[in-house]
mmCIF file with all atom_site columns, C-alpha atoms in Angstrom:
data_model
loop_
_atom_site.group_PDB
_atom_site.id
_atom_site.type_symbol
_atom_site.label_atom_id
_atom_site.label_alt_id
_atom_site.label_comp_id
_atom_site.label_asym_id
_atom_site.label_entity_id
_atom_site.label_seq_id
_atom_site.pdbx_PDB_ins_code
_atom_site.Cartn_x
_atom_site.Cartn_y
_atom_site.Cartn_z
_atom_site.occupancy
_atom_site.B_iso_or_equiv
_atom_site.pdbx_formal_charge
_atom_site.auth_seq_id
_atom_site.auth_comp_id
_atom_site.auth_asym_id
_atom_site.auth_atom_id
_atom_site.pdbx_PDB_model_num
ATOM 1   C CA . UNK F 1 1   ? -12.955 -5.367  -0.859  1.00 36.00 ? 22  UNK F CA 1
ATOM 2   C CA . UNK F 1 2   ? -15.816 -4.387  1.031   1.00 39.00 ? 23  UNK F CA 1
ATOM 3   C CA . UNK F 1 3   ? -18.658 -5.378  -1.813  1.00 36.00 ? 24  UNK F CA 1
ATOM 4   C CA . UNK F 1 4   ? -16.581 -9.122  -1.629  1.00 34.00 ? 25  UNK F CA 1
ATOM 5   C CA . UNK F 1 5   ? -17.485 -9.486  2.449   1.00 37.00 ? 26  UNK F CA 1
ATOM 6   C CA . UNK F 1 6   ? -20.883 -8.243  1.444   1.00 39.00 ? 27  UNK F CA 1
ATOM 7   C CA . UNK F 1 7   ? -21.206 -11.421 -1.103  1.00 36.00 ? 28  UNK F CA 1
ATOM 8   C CA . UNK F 1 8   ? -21.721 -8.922  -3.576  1.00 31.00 ? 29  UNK F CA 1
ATOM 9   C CA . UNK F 1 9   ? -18.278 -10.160 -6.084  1.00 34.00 ? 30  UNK F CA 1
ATOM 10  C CA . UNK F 1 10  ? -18.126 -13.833 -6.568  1.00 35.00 ? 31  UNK F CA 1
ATOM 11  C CA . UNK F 1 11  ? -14.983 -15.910 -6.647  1.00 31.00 ? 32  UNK F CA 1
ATOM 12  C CA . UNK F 1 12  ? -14.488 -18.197 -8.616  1.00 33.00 ? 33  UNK F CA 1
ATOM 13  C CA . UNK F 1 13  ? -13.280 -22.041 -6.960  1.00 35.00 ? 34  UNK F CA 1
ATOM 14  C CA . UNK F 1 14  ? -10.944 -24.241 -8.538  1.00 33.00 ? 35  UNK F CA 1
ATOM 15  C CA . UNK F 1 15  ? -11.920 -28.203 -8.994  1.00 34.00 ? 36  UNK F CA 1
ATOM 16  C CA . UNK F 1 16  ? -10.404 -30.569 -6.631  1.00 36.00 ? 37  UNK F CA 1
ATOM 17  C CA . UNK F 1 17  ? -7.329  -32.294 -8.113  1.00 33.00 ? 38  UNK F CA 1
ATOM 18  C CA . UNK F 1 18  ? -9.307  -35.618 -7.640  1.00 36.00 ? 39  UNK F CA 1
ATOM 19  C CA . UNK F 1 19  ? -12.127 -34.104 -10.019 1.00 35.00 ? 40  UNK F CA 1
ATOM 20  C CA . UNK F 1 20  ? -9.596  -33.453 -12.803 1.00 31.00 ? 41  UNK F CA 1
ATOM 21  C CA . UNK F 1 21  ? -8.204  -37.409 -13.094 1.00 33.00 ? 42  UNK F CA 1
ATOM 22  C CA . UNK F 1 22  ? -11.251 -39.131 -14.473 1.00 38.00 ? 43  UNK F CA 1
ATOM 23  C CA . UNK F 1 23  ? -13.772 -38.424 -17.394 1.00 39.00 ? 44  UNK F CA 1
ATOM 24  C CA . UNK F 1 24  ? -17.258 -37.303 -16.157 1.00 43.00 ? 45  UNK F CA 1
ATOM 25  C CA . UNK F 1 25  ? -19.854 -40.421 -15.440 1.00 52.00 ? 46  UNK F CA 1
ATOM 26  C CA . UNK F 1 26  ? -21.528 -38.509 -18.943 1.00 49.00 ? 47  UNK F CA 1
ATOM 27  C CA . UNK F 1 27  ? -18.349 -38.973 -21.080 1.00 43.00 ? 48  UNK F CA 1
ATOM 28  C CA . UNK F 1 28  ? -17.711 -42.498 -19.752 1.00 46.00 ? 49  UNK F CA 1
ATOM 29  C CA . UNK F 1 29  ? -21.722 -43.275 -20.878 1.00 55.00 ? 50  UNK F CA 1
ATOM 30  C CA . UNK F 1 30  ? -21.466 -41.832 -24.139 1.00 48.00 ? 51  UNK F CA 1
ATOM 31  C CA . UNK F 1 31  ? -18.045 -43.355 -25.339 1.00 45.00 ? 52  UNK F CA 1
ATOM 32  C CA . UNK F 1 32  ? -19.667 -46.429 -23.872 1.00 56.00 ? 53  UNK F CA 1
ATOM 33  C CA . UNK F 1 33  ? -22.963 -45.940 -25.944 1.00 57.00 ? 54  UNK F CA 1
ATOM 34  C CA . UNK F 1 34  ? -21.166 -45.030 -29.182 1.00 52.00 ? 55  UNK F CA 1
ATOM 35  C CA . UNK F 1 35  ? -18.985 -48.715 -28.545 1.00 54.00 ? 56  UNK F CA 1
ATOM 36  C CA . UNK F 1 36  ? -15.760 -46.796 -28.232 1.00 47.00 ? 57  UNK F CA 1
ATOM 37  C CA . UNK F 1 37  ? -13.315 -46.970 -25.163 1.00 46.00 ? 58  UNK F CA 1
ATOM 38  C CA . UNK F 1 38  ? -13.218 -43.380 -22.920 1.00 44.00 ? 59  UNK F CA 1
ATOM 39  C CA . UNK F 1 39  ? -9.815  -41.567 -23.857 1.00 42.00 ? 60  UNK F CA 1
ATOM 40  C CA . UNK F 1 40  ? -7.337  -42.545 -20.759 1.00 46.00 ? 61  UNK F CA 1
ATOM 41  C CA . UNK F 1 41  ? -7.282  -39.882 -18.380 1.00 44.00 ? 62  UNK F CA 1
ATOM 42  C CA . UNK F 1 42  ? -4.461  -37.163 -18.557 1.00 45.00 ? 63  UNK F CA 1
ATOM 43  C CA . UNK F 1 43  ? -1.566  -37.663 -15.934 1.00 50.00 ? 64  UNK F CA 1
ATOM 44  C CA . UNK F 1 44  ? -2.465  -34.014 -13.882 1.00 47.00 ? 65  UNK F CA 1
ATOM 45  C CA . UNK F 1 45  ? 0.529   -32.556 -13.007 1.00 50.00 ? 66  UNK F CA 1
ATOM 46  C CA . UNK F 1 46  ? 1.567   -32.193 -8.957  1.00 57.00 ? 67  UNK F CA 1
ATOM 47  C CA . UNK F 1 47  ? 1.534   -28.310 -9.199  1.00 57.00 ? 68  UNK F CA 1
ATOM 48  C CA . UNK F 1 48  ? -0.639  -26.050 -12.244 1.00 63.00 ? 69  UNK F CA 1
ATOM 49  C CA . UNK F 1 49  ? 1.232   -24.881 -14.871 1.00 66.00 ? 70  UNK F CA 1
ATOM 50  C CA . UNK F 1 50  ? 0.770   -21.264 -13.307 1.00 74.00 ? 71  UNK F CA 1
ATOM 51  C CA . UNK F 1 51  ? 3.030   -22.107 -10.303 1.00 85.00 ? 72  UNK F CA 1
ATOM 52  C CA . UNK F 1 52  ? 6.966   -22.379 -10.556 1.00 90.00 ? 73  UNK F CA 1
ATOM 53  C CA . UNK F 1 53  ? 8.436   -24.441 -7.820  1.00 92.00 ? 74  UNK F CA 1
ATOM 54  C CA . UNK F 1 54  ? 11.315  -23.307 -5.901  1.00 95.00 ? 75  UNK F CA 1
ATOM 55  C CA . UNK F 1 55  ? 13.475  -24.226 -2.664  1.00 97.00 ? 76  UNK F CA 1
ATOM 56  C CA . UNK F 1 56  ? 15.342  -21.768 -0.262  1.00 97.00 ? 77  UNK F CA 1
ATOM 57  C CA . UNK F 1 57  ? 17.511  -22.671 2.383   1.00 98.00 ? 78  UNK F CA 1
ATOM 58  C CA . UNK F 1 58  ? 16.501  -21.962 5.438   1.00 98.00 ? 79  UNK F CA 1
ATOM 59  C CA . UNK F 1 59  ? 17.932  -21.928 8.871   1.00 98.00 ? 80  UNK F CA 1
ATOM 60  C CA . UNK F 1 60  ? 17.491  -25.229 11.157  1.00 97.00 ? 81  UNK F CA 1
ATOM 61  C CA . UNK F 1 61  ? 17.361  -22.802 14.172  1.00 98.00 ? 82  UNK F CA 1
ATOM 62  C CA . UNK F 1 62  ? 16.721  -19.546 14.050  1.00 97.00 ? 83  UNK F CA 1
ATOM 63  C CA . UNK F 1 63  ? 17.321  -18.590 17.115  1.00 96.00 ? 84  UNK F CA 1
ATOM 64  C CA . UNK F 1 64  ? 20.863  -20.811 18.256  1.00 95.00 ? 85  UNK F CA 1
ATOM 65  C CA . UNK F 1 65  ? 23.570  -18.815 16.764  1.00 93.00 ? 86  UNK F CA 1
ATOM 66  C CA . UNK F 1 66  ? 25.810  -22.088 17.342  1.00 94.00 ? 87  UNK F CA 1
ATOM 67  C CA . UNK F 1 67  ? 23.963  -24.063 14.979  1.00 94.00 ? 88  UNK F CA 1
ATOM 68  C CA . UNK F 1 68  ? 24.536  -23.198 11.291  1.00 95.00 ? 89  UNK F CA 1
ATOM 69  C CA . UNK F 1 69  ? 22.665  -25.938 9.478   1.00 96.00 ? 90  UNK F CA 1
ATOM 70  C CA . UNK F 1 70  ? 20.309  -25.254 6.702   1.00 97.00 ? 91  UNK F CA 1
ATOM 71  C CA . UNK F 1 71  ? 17.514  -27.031 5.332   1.00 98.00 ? 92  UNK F CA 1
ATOM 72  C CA . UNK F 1 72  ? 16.094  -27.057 2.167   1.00 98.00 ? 93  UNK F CA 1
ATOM 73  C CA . UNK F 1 73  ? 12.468  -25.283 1.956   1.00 97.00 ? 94  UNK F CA 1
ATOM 74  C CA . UNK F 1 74  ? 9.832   -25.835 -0.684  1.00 95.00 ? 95  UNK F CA 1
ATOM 75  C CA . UNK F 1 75  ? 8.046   -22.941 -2.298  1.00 95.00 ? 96  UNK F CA 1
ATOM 76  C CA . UNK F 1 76  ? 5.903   -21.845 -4.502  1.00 93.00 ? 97  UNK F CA 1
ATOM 77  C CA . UNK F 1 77  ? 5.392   -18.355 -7.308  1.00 94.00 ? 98  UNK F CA 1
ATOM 78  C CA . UNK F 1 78  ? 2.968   -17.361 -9.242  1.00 92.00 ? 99  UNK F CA 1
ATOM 79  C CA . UNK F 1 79  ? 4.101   -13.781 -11.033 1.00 94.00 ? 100 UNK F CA 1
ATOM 80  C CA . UNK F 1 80  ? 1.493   -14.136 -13.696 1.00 92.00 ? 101 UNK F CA 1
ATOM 81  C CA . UNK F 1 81  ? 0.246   -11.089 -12.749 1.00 93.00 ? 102 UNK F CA 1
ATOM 82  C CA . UNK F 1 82  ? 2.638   -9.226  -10.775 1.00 96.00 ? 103 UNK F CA 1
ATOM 83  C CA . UNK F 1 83  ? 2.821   -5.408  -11.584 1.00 96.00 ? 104 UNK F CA 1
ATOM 84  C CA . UNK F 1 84  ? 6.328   -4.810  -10.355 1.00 92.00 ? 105 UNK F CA 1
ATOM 85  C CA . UNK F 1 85  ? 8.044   -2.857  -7.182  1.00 90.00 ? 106 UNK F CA 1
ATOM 86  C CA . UNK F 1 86  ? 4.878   -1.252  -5.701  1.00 90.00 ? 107 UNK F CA 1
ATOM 87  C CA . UNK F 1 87  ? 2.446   -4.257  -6.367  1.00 96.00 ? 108 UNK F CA 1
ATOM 88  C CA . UNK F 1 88  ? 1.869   -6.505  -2.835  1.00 98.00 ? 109 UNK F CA 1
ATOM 89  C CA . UNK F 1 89  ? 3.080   -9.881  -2.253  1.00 98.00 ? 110 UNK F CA 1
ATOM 90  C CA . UNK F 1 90  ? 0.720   -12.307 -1.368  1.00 97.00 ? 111 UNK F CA 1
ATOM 91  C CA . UNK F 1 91  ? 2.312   -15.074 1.220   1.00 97.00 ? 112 UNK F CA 1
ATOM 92  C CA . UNK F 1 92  ? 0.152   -17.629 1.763   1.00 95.00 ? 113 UNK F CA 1
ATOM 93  C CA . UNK F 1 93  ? 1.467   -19.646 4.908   1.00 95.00 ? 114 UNK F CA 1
ATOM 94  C CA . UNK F 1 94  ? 2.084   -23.246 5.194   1.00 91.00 ? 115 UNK F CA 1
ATOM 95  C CA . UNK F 1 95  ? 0.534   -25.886 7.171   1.00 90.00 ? 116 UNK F CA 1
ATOM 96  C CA . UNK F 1 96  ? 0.709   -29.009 8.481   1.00 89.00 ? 117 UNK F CA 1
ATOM 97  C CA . UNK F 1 97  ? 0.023   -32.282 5.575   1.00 83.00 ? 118 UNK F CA 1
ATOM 98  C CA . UNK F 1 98  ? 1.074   -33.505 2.622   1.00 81.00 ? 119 UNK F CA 1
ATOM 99  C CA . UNK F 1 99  ? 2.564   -29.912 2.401   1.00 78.00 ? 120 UNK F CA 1
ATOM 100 C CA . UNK F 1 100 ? 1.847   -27.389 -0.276  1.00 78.00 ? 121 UNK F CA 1
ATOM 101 C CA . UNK F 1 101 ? 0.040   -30.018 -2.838  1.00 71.00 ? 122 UNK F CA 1
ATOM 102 C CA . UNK F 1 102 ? -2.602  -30.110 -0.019  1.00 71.00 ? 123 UNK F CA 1
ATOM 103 C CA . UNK F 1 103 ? -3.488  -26.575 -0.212  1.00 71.00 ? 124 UNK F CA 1
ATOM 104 C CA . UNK F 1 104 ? -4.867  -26.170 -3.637  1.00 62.00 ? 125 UNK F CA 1
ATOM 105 C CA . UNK F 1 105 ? -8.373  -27.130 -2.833  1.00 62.00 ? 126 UNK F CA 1
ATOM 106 C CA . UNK F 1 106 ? -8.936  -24.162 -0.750  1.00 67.00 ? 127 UNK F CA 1
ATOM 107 C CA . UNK F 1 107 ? -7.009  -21.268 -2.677  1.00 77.00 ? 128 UNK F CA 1
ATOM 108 C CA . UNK F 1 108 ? -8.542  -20.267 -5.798  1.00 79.00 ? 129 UNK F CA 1
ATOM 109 C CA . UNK F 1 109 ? -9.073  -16.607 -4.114  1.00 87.00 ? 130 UNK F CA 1
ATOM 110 C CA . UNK F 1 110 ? -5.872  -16.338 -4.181  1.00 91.00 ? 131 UNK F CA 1
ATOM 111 C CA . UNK F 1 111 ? -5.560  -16.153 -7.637  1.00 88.00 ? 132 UNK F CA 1
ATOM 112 C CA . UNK F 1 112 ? -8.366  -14.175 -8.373  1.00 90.00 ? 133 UNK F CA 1
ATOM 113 C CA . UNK F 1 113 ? -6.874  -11.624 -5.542  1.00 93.00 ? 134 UNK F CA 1
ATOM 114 C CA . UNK F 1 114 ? -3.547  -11.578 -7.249  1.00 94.00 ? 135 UNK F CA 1
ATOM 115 C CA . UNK F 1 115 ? -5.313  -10.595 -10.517 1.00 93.00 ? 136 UNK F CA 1
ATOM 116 C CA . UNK F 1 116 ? -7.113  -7.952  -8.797  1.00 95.00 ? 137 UNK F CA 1
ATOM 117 C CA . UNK F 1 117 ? -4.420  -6.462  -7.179  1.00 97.00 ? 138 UNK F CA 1
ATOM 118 C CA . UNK F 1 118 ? -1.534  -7.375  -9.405  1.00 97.00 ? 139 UNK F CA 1
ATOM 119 C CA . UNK F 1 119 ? -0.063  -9.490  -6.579  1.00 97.00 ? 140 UNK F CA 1
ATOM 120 C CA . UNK F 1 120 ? 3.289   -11.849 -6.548  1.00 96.00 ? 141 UNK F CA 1
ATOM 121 C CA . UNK F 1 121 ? 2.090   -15.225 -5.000  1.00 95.00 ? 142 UNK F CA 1
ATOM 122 C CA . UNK F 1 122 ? 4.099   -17.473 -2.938  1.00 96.00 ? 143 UNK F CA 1
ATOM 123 C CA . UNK F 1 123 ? 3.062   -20.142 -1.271  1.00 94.00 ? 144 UNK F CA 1
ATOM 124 C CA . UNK F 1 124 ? 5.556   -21.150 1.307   1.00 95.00 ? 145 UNK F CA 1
ATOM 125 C CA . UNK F 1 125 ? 5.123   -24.855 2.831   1.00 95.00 ? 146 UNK F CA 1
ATOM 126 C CA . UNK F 1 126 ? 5.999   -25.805 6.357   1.00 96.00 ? 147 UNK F CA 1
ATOM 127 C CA . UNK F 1 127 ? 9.031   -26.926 7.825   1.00 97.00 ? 148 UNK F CA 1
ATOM 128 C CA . UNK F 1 128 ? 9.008   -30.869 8.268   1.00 96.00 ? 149 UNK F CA 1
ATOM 129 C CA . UNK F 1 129 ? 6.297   -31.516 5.754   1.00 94.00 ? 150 UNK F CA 1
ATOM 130 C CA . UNK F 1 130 ? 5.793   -32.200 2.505   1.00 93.00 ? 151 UNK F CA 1
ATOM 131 C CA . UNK F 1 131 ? 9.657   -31.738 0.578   1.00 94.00 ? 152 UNK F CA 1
ATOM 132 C CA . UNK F 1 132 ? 10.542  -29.479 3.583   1.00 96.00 ? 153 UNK F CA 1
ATOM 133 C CA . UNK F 1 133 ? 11.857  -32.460 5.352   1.00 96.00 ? 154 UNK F CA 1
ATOM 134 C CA . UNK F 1 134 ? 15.200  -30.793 7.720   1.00 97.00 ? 155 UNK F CA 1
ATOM 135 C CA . UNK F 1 135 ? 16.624  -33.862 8.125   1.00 96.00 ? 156 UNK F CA 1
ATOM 136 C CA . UNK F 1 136 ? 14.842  -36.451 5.703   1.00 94.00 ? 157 UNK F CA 1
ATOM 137 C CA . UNK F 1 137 ? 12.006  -38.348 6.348   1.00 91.00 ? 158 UNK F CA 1
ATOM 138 C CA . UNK F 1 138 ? 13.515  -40.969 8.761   1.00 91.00 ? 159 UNK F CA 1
ATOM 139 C CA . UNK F 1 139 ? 15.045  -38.612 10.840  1.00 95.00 ? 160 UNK F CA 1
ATOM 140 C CA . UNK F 1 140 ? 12.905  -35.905 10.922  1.00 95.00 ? 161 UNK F CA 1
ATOM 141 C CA . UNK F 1 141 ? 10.589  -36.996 13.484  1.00 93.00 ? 162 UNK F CA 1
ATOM 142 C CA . UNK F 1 142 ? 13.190  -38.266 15.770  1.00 94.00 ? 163 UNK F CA 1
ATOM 143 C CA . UNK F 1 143 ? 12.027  -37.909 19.667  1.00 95.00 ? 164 UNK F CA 1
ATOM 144 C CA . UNK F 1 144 ? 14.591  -35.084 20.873  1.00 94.00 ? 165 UNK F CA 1
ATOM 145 C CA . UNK F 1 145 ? 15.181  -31.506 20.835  1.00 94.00 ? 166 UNK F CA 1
ATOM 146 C CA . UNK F 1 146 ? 17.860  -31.388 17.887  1.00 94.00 ? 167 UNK F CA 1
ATOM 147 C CA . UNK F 1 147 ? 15.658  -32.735 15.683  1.00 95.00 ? 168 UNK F CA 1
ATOM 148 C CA . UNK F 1 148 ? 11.662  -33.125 15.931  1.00 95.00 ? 169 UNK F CA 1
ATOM 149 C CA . UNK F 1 149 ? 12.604  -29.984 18.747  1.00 95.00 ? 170 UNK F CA 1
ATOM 150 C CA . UNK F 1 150 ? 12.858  -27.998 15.660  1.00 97.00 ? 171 UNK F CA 1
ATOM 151 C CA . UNK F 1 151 ? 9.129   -28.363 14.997  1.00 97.00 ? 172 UNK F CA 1
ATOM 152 C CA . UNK F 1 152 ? 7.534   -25.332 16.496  1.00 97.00 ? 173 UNK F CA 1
ATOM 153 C CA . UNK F 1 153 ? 5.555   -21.997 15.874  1.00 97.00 ? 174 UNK F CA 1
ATOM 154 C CA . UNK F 1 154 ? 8.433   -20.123 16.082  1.00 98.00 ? 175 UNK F CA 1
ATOM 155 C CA . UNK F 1 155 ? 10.407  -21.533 13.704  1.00 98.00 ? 176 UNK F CA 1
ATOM 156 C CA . UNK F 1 156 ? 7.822   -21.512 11.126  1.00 97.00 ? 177 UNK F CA 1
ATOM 157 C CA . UNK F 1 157 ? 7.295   -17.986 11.364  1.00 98.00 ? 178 UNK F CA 1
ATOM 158 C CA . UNK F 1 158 ? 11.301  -17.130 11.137  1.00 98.00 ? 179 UNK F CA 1
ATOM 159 C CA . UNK F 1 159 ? 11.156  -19.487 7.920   1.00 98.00 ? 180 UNK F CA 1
ATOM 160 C CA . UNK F 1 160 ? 8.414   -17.459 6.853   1.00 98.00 ? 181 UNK F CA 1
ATOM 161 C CA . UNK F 1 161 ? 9.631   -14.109 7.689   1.00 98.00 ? 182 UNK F CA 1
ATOM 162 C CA . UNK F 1 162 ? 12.618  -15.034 6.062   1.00 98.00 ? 183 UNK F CA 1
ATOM 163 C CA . UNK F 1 163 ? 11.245  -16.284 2.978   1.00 98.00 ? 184 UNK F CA 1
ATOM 164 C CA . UNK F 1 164 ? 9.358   -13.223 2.411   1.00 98.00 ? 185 UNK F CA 1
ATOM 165 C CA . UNK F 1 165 ? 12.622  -11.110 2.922   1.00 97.00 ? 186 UNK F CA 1
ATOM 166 C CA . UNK F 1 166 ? 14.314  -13.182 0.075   1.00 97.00 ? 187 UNK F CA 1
ATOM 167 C CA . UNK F 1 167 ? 11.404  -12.683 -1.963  1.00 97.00 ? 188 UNK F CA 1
ATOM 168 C CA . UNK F 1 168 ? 11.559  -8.734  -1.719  1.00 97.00 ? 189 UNK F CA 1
ATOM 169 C CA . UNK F 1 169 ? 15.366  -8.817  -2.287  1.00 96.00 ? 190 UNK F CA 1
ATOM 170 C CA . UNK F 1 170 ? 14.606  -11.293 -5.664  1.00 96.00 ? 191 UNK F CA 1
ATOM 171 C CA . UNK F 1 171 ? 11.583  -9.248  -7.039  1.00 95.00 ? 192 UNK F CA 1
ATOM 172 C CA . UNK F 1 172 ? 13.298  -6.223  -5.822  1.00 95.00 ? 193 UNK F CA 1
ATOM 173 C CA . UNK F 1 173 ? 10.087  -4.631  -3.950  1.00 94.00 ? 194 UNK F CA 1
ATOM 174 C CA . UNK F 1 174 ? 12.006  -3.617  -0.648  1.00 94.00 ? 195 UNK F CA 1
ATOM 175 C CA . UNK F 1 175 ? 8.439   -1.108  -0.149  1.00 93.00 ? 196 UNK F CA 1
ATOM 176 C CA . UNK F 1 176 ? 6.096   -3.845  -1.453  1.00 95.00 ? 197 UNK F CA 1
ATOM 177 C CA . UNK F 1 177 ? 3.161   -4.810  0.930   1.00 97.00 ? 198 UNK F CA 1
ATOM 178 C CA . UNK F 1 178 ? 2.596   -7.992  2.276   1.00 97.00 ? 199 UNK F CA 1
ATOM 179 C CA . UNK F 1 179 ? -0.643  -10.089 2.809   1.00 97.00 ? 200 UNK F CA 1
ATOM 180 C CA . UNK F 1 180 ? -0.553  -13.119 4.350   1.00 97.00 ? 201 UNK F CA 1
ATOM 181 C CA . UNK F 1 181 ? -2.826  -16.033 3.924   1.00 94.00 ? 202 UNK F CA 1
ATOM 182 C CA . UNK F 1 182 ? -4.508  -18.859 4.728   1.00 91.00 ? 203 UNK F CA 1
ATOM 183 C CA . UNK F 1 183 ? -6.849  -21.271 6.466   1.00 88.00 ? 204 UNK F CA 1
ATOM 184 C CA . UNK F 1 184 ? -7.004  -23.684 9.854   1.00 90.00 ? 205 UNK F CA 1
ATOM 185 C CA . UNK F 1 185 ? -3.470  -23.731 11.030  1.00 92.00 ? 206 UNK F CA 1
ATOM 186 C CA . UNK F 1 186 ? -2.399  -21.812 7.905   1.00 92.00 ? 207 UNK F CA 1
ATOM 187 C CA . UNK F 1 187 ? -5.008  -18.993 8.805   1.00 93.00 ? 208 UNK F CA 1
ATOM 188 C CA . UNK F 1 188 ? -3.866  -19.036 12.344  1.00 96.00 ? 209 UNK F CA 1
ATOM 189 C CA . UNK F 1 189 ? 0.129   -18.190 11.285  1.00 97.00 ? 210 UNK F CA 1
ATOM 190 C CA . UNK F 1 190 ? -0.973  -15.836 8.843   1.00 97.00 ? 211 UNK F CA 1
ATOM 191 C CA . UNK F 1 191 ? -2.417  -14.224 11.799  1.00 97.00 ? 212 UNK F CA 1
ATOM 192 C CA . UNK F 1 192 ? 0.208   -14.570 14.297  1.00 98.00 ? 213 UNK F CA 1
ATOM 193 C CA . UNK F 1 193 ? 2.861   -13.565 11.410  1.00 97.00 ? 214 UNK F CA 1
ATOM 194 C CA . UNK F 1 194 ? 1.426   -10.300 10.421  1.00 96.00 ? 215 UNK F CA 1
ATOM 195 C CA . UNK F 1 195 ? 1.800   -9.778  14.684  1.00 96.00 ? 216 UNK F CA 1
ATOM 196 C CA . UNK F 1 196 ? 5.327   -10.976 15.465  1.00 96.00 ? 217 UNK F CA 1
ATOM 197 C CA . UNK F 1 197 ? 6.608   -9.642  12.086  1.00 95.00 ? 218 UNK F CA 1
ATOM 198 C CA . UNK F 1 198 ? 4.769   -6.850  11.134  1.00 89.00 ? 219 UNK F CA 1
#
């Protein structure tokens, strides 16, 4: 790891999803040239191939033993790779957005870490975004501590904590490192994860 923070290893990036829906300018010109239509552009599927999605259900308070409702929380794995009960886990956190379709742009490292060190991936996605919607998305947001109330650091990191637990338990790796991930508010729970939940 210490030749990658000296630049010396490159990683490699993957295209934005928006890059992937239309032919290239070149491709257009030439089917245009050549008096043939450009093929129709493939529908691009919402996650890769590489990903399986998944849900868990989650607790709508973590810390209110008197309230017992669950929620429904997107996720998703990537095992490609995995090398079994002493290989790490790598968690990458969720964020606020359109939820974990948003973070693809920025995580092809993640891949080529999971390679590297024979890593599960899961990417978990934030309570009250994307599918992770506790209460739908009409009532989700409403204005009072029952609901939108619900929508706080803590929380996130129980869900995450959590998440990670059921992932050991699945993959059976109770001793099985974790690294967790990610960028802007992502990068900042990653951070404040690995301190409340070490």
């Amino acid at each position: 790891l210490a030749a990658r923070e000296e630049g010396r290893v490159g990683l490699p990036r993957l295209a934005p999803a928006s890059a992937l829906r239309q032919p290239s300018a070149a491709a257009a010109q030439a089917a245009q040239a050549a008096g043939v239509s450009p093929p129709a552009s493939p529908a691009v599927p919402q996650f890769p191939p590489y990903y399986e999605t998944h849900y868990e259900e989650q607790m709508l308070d973590h810390f209110n033993g008197e309230n017992v409702g669950t929620f429904r929380q997107r996720y998703l794995v990537n095992d490609t790779w995995f090398g079994g009960r002493s290989s790490p886990i790598l968690f990458y956190c969720g964020a606020e957005g359109a939820g974990v379709p948003s973070i693809f742009e920025h995580s092809g490292y993640v891949l080529a870490l999971a390679k590297e060190l024979k890593a599960l991936v899961v990417f978990g996605e934030m309570r009250f975004f994307g599918d992770s919607m506790p209460f739908g998305e009409d009532e989700s947001f409403r204005p009072d501590p029952t609901h939108l109330g619900l929508l706080s650091v803590e929380q996130a990191l129980a869900d995450d904590a959590s998440l990670i637990l059921k992932m050991k338990e699945r993959y059976d790796t109770p001793g099985s490192p974790v690294v967790a991930l990610g960028g802007s508010l992502a990068g900042t729970l990653a951070y404040m994860l690995r301190q409340k939940y070490p």
